[in-house]
Short mmCIF file of C-alpha atoms in Angstrom, two decimals:
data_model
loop_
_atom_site.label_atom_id
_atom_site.label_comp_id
_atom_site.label_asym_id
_atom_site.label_seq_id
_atom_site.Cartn_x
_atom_site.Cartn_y
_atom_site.Cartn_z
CA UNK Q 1 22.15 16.79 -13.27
CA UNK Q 2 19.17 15.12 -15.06
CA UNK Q 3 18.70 15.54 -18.54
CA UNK Q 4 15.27 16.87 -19.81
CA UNK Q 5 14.45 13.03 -20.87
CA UNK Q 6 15.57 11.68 -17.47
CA UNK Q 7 13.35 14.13 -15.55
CA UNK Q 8 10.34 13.77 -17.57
CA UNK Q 9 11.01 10.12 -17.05
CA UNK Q 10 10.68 11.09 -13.33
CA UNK Q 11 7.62 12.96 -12.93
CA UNK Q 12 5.51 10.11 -14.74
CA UNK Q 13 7.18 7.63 -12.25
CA UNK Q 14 4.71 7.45 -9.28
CA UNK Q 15 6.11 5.42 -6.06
CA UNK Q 16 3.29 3.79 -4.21
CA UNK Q 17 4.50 3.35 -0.11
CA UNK Q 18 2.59 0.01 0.67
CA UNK Q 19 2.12 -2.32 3.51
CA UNK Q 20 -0.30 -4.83 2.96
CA UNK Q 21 -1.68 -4.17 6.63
CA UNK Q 22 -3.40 -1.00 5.90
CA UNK Q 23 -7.23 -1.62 4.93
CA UNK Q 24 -6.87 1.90 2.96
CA UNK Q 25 -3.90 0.64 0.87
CA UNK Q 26 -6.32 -1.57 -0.61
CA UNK Q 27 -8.99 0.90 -0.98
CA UNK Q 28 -6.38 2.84 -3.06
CA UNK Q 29 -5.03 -0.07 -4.67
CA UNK Q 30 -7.63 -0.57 -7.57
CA UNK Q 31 -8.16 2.99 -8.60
CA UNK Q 32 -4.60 4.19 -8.91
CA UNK Q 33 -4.44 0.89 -11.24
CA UNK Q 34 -6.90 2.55 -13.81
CA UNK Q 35 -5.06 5.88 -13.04
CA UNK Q 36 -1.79 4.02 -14.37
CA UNK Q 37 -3.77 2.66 -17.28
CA UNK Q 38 -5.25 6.32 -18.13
CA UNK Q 39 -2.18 8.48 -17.50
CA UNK Q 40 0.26 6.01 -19.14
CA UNK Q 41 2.33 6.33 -15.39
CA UNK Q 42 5.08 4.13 -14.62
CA UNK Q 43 4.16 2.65 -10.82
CA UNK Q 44 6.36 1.41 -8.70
CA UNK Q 45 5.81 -0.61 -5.57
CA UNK Q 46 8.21 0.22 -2.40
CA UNK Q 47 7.00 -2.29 0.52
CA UNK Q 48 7.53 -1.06 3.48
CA UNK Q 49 6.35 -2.27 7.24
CA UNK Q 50 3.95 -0.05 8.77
CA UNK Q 51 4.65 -1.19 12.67
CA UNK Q 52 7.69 0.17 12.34
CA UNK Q 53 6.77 3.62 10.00
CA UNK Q 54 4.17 3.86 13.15
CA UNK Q 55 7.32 3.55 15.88
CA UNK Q 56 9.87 5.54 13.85
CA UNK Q 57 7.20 8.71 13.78
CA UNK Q 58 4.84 8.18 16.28
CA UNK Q 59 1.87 7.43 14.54
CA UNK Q 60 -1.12 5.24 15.79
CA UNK Q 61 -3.90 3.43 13.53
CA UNK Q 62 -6.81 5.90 13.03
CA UNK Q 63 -8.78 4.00 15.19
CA UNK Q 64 -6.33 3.63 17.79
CA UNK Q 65 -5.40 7.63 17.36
CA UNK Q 66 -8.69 9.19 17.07
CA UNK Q 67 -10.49 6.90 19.76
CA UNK Q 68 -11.48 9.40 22.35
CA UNK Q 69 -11.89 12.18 19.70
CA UNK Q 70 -15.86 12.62 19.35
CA UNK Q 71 -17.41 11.66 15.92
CA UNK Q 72 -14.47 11.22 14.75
CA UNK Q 73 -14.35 7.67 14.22
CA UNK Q 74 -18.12 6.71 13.11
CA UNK Q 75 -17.42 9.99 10.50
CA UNK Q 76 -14.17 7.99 9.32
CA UNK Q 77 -16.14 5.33 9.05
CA UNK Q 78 -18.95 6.66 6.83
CA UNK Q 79 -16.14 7.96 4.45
CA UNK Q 80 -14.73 4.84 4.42
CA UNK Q 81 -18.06 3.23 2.89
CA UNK Q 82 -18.85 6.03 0.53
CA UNK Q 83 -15.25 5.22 -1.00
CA UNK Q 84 -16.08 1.55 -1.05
CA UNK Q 85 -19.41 1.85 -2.39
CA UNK Q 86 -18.14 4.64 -5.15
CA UNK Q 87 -15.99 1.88 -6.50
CA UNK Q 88 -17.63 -0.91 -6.42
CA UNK Q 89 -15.65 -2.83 -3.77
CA UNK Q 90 -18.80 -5.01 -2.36
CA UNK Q 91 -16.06 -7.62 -1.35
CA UNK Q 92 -14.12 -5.91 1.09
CA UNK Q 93 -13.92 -7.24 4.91
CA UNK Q 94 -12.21 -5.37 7.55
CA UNK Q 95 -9.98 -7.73 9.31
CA UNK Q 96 -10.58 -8.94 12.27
CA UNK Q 97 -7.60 -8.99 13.09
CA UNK Q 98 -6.37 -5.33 12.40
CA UNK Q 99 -4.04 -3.99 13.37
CA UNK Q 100 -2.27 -7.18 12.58
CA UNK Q 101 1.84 -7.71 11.71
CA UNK Q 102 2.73 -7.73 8.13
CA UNK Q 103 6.34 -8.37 8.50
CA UNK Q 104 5.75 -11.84 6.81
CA UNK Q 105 3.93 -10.15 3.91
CA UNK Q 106 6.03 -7.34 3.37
CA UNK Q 107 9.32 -9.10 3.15
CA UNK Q 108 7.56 -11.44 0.54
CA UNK Q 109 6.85 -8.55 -1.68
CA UNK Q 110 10.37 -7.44 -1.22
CA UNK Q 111 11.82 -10.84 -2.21
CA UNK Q 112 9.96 -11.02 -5.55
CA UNK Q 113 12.27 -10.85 -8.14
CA UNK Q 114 11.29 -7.98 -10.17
CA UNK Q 115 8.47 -5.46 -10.27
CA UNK Q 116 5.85 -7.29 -12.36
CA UNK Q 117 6.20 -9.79 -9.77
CA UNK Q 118 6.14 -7.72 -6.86
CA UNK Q 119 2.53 -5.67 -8.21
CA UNK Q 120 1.49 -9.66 -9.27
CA UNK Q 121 1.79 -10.40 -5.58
CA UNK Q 122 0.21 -7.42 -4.13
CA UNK Q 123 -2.83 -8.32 -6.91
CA UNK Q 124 -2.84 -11.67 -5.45
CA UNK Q 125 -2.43 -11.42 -1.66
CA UNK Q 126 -5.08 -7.96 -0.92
CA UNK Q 127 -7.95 -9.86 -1.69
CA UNK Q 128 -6.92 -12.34 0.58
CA UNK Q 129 -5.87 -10.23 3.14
CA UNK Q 130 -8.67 -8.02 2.67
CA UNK Q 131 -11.90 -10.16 1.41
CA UNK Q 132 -10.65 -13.33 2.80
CA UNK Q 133 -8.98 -12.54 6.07
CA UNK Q 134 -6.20 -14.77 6.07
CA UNK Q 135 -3.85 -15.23 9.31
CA UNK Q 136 -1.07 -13.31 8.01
CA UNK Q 137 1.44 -14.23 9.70
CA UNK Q 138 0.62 -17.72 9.17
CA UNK Q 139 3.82 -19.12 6.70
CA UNK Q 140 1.84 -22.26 6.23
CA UNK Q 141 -1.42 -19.96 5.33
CA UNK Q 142 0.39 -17.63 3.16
CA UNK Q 143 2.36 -20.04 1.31
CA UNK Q 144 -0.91 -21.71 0.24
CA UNK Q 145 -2.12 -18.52 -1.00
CA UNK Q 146 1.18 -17.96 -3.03
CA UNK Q 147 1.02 -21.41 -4.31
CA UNK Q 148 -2.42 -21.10 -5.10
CA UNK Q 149 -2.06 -18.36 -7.40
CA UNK Q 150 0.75 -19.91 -8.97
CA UNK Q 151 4.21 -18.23 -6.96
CA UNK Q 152 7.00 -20.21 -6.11
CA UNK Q 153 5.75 -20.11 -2.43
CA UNK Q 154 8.96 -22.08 -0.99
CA UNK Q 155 11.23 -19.40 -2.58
CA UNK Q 156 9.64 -16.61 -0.90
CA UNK Q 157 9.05 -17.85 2.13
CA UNK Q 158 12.56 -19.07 2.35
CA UNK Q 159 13.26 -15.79 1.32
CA UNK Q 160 11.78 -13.77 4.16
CA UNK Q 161 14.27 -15.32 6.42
CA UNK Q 162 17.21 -13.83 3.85
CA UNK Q 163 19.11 -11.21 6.19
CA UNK Q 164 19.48 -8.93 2.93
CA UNK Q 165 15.30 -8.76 2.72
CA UNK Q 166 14.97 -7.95 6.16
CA UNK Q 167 17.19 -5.07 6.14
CA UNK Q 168 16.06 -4.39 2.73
CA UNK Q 169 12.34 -3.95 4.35
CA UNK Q 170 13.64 -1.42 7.05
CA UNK Q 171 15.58 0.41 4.90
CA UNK Q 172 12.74 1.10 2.63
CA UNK Q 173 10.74 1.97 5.83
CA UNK Q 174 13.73 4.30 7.38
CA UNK Q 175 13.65 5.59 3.46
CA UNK Q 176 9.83 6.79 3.30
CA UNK Q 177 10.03 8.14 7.05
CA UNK Q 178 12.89 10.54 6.04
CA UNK Q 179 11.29 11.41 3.22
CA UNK Q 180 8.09 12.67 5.20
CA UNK Q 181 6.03 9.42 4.83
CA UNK Q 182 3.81 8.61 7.98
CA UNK Q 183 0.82 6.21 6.71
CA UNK Q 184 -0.03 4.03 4.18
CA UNK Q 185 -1.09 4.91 1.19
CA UNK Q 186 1.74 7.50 0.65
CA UNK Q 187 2.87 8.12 -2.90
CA UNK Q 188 5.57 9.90 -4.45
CA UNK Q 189 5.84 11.66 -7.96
CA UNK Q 190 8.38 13.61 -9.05
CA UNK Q 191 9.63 14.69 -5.72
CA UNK Q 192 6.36 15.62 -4.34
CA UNK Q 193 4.51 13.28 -1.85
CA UNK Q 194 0.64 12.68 -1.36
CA UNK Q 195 -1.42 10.87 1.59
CA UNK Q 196 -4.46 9.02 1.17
CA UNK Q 197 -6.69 7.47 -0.97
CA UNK Q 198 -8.28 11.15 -0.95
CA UNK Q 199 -5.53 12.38 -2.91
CA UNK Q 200 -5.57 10.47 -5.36
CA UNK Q 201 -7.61 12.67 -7.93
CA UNK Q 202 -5.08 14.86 -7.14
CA UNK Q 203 -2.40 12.87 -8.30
CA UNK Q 204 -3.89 12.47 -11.48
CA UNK Q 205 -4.28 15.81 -12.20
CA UNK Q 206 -0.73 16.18 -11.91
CA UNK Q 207 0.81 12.87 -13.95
CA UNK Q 208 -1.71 14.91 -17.14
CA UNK Q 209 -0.07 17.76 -16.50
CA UNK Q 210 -2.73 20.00 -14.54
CA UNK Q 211 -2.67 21.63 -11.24
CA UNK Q 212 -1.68 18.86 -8.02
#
């Protein structure tokens, strides 16, 4: 059983689901920061890979799901800008790439050593992902952006190839599927999940203590 401490510990621990692949996982990336900073959360970083999340329940990319569904997508897409514009995120560039494999990226967030390195990392590697459009699964490309903001590139790189951080990845992802994740951004406080950068108000609401 937890103790009172241990469970109030809990509920201000919020879990963030991430794959670096998912455009909206950096649209949620910035404001759950100043949520963090506001609330006085602890956040926690769980990489997982979305590919497989997709296979395991049978989920497709918006775009991809929604393509014969009419309005659907140009109405996505309008949301989408209002979201950037609302925060300010003039350098965001969809990928041309997307939907592209992340299994390089993800296993190099879960070799970082600890926590502050792994959320150091994701800092580092959205914007170029995301503003810069690097070919992710380019080692040689990646490990210039890691060296360039001052990781120990060879160590993670070498590291993706670890047999203990790939099943480490897909256990995370098998992890977040059983609990009822489906899509990135997926968070977890206390026991209770929420989807989408949408939600996100919502989640504040409930780290201060009002109604989720």
């Amino acid at each position: 059983l937890y103790s009172s401490a241990a469970s109030d510990v809990y509920k201000r621990q919020l879990e963030y689901i991430f794959d670096l692949a998912a455009p909206n996982g950096y649209l949620a990336w910035y404001p759950l920061k100043q949520i963090i900073a506001r609330t006085g959360a602890q956040l926690v970083v769980t990489p997982v890979f979305l590919g497989g999340m997709h296979k395991l329940t049978g989920n497709d990319p918006p775009m991809m799901r929604d393509a014969d569904v009419k309005g659907k997508v140009p109405y996505a897409a309008l949301e989408f800008q209002r979201f950037l514009d609302r925060h300010g995120m003039d350098q965001f560039r969809m990928h041309p790439a997307l939907p592209f494999n992340s299994i390089l990226l993800q296993r190099v967030l879960v070799a970082a050593s600890d926590e502050a390195e792994r959320q150091a990392l994701v800092e580092a590697l959205l914007p170029a992902v995301w503003e810069r459009n690097i070919d992710c699964g380019d080692a040689e490309v990646v490990g210039a952006e890691l060296a360039a903001a001052g990781f120990d590139a060879e160590r993670l790189l070498t590291a993706t190839q670890d047999p203990g951080v790939k099943a480490k990845l897909a256990d995370n992802t098998e992890a977040a599927v059983a609990l009822g994740a489906f899509g990135i951004p997926t968070f977890f406080v206390g026991g209770e999940m929420w989807f989408g950068k949408e939600r996100l108000e919502q989640i504040e609401a409930y780290l201060g203590g009002g109604r989720p």
